[in-house]
Coordinates of C-alpha atoms in Angstrom, one line a residue:
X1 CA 0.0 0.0 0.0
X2 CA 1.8 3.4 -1.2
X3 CA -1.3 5.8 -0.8
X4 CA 0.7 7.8 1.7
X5 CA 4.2 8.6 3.0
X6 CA 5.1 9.9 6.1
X7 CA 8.2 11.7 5.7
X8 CA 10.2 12.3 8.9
X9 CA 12.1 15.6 9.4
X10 CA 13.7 16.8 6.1
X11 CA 15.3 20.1 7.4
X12 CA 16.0 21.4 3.9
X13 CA 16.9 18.2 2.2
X14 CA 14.2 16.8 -0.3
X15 CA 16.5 14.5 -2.7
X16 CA 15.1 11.6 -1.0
X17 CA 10.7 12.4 -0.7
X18 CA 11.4 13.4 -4.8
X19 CA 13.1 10.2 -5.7
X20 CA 10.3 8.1 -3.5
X21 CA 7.6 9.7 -5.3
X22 CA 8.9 9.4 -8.3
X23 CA 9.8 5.5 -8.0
X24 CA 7.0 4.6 -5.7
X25 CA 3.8 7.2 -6.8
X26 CA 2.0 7.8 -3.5
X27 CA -1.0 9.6 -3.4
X28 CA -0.1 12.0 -1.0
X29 CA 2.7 12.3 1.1
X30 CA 2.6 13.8 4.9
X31 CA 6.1 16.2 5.9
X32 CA 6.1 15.8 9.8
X33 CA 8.0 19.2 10.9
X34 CA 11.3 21.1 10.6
X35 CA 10.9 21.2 7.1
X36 CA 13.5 24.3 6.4
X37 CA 12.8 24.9 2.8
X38 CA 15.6 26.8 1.2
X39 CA 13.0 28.4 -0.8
X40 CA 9.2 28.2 -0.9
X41 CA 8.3 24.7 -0.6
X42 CA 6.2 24.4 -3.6
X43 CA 9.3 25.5 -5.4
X44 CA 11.8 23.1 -3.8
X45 CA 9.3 20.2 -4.2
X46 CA 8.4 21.4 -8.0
X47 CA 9.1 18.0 -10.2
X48 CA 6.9 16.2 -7.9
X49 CA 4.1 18.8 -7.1
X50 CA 1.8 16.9 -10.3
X51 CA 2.6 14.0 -8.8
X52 CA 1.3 13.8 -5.3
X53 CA -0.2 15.5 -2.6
X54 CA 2.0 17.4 -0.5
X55 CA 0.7 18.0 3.1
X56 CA 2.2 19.0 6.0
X57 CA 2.8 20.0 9.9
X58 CA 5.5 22.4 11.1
X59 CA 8.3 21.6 13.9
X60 CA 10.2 24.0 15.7
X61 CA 12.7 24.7 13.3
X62 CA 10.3 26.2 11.2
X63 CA 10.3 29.5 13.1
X64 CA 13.8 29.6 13.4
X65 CA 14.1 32.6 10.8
X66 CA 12.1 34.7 8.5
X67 CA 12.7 32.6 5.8
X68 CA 12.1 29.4 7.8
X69 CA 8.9 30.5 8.5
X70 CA 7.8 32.3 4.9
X71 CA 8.8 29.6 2.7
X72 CA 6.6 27.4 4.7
X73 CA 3.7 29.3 5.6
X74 CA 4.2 31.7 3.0
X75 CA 4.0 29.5 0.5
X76 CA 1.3 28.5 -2.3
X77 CA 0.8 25.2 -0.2
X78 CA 0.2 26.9 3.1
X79 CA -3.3 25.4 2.7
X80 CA -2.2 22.1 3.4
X81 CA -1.1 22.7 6.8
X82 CA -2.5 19.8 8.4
X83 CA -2.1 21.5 12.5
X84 CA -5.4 21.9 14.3
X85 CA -7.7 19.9 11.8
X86 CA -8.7 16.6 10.7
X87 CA -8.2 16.0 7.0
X88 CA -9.2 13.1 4.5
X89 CA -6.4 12.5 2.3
X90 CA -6.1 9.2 0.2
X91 CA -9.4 7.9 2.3
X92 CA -7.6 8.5 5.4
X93 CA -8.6 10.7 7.9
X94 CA -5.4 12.4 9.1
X95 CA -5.5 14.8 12.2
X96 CA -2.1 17.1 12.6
X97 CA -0.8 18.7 15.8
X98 CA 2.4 20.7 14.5
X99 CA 4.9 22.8 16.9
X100 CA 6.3 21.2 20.2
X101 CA 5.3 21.9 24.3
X102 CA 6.8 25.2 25.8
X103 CA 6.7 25.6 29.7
X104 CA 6.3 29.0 28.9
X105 CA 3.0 28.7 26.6
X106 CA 2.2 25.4 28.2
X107 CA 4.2 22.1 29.7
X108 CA 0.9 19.3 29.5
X109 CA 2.4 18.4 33.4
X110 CA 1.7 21.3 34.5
X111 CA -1.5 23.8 34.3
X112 CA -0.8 26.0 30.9
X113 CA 0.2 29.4 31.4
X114 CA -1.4 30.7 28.2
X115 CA -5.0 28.9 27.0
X116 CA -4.7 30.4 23.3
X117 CA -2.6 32.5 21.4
X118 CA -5.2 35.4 22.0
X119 CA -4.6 35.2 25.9
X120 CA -0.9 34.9 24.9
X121 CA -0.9 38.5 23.1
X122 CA -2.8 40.2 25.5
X123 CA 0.4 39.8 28.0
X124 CA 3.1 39.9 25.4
X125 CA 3.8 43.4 25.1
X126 CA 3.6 45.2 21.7
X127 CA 7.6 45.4 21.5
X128 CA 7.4 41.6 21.5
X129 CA 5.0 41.0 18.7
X130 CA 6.1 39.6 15.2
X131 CA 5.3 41.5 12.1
X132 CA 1.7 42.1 14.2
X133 CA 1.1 39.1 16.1
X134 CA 2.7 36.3 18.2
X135 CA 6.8 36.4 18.5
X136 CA 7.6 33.9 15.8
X137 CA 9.0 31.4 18.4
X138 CA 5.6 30.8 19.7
X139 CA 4.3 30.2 16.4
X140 CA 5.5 26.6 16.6
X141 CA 4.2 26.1 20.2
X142 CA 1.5 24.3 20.8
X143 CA -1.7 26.3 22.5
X144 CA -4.1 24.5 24.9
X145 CA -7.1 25.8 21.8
X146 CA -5.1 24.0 19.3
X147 CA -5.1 20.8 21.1
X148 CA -8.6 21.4 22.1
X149 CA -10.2 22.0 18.9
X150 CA -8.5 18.6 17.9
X151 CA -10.4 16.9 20.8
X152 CA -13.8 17.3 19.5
X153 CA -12.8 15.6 16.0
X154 CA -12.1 11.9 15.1
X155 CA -9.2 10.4 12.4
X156 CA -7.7 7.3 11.9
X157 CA -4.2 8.5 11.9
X158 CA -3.0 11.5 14.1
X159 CA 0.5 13.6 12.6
X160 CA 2.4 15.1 15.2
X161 CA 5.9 16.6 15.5
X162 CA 5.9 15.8 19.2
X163 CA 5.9 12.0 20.7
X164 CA 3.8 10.2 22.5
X165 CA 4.8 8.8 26.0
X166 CA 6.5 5.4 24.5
X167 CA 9.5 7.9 23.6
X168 CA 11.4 8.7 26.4
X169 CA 11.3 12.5 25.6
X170 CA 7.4 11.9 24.3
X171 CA 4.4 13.1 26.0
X172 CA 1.1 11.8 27.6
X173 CA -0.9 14.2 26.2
X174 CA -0.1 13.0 22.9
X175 CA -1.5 9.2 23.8
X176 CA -4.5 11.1 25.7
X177 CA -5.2 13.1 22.1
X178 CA -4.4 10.0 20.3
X179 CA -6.8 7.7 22.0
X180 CA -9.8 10.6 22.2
X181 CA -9.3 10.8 18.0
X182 CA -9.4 6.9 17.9
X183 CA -6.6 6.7 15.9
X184 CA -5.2 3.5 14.8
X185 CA -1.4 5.0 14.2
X186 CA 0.2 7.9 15.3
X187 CA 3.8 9.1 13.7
X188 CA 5.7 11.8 15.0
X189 CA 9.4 13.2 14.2
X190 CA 11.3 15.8 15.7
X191 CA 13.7 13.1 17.4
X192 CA 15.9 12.3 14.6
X193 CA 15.6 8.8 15.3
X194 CA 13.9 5.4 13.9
X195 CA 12.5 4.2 17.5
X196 CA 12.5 1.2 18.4
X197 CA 8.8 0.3 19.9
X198 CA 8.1 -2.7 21.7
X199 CA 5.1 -4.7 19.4
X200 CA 3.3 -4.5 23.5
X201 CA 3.0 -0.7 22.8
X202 CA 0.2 -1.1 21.0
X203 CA -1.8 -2.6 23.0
X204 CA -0.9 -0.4 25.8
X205 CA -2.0 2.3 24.1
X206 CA -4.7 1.9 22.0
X207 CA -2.8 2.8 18.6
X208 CA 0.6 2.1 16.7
X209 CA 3.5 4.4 17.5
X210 CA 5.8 4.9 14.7
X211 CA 9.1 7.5 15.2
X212 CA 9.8 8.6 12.0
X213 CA 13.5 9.4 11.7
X214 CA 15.5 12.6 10.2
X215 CA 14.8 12.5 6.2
X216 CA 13.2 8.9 6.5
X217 CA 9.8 8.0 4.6
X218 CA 7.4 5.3 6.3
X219 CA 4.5 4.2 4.4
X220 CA 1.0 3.9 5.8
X221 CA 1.9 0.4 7.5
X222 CA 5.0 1.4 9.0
X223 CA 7.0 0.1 7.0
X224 CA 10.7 2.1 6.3
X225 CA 10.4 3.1 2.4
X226 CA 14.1 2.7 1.4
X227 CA 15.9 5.5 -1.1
X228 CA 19.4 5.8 -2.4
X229 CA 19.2 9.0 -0.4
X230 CA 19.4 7.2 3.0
X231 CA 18.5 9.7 6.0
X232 CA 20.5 9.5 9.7
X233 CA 17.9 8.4 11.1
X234 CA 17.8 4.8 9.6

């Protein structure tokens, strides 16, 4: 089954997602963060752009700088941000959380600090704004409304940058978000690394856990899709 990819972390490197689409055809293929396009992503992704579906989540590094964030969300694909919603793609209903946990927006141990990025503003100080509105920083944290909103939806796969708690820098808030979507698999990157679960994972938590390595591709069963381009994390 090659309907979808799951692409982990390509930080500015695309070699590999192009020469997978082109060898493999997927229907639609899922970026999971710290994408870092050098230039705006429908640009840096153009011989494939006919070919698939590009959607994607954002990561932390995607705020880094201007041009981080513009050729991301500034770009003619900024519509398929998946963060916050619950989309079908390829007959599969995908639900995204991008960005990561910030104790000073919200740590999902403690009680959040900031409910929404409204609340957020009011407290900021105008000197501290970005180009208007929230410092760019916070633009890849992830809000109590964000997480919310997700809550009242259902999927059968949930996309997050952030782990769940079988990582052992994951988080419970991702299994509790996981499990009230009644998801059958979550994948996540922002570790860098092709984790390891144990096959008892599953049944502890209620859905499959994949990690999702730097500039590694799974398809939708798991399974590593292998490239000449071979990412870190494999």
């Amino acid at each position: 089954m090659n309907r979808i990819f799951f692409c982990g972390d390509p930080h500015g490197h695309f070699e590999h997602i192009i020469e997978a689409v082109h060898a493999r055809r997927p229907v639609a293929i899922v970026l999971l963060g710290d994408v870092q396009a050098p230039e705006p992503l429908e640009v840096a992704l153009r011989s494939i752009i006919d070919l698939t579906e590009v959607w994607w989540i954002h990561g932390n590094h995607d705020t880094d700088s201007d041009a981080d964030y513009d050729n991301l969300f500034g770009s003619s694909l900024a519509d398929r941000n998946l963060h916050g919603r619950v989309v079908e793609v390829a007959g599969v209903r995908i639900a995204g959380l991008g960005g990561i946990f910030r104790g000073q927006v919200w740590a999902p141990a403690d009680q959040p600090r900031y409910p929404s990025p409204e609340a957020f503003l009011a407290r900021c100080g105008k000197g501290n704004r970005w180009r208007g509105g929230l410092p760019r920083k916070h633009r890849s944290s992830i809000f109590p409304s964000d997480y919310g909103t997700l809550l009242q939806s259902k999927a059968d796969v949930l996309v997050a940058h952030e782990a769940p708690s079988c990582h052992p820098h994951g988080f419970q808030a991702i299994d509790d978000l996981a499990v009230s979507l009644g998801v059958q698999m979550v994948y996540h990157g922002h570790h860098h690394r092709q984790a390891d679960y144990r096959k008892d994972e599953a049944k502890r938590l209620g859905f499959r856990p994949f990690s999702v390595g730097y500039c590694a591709i799974h398809d939708e069963q798991g399974n590593i899709v292998r490239t000449t381009n071979v990412g870190e994390g494999l």
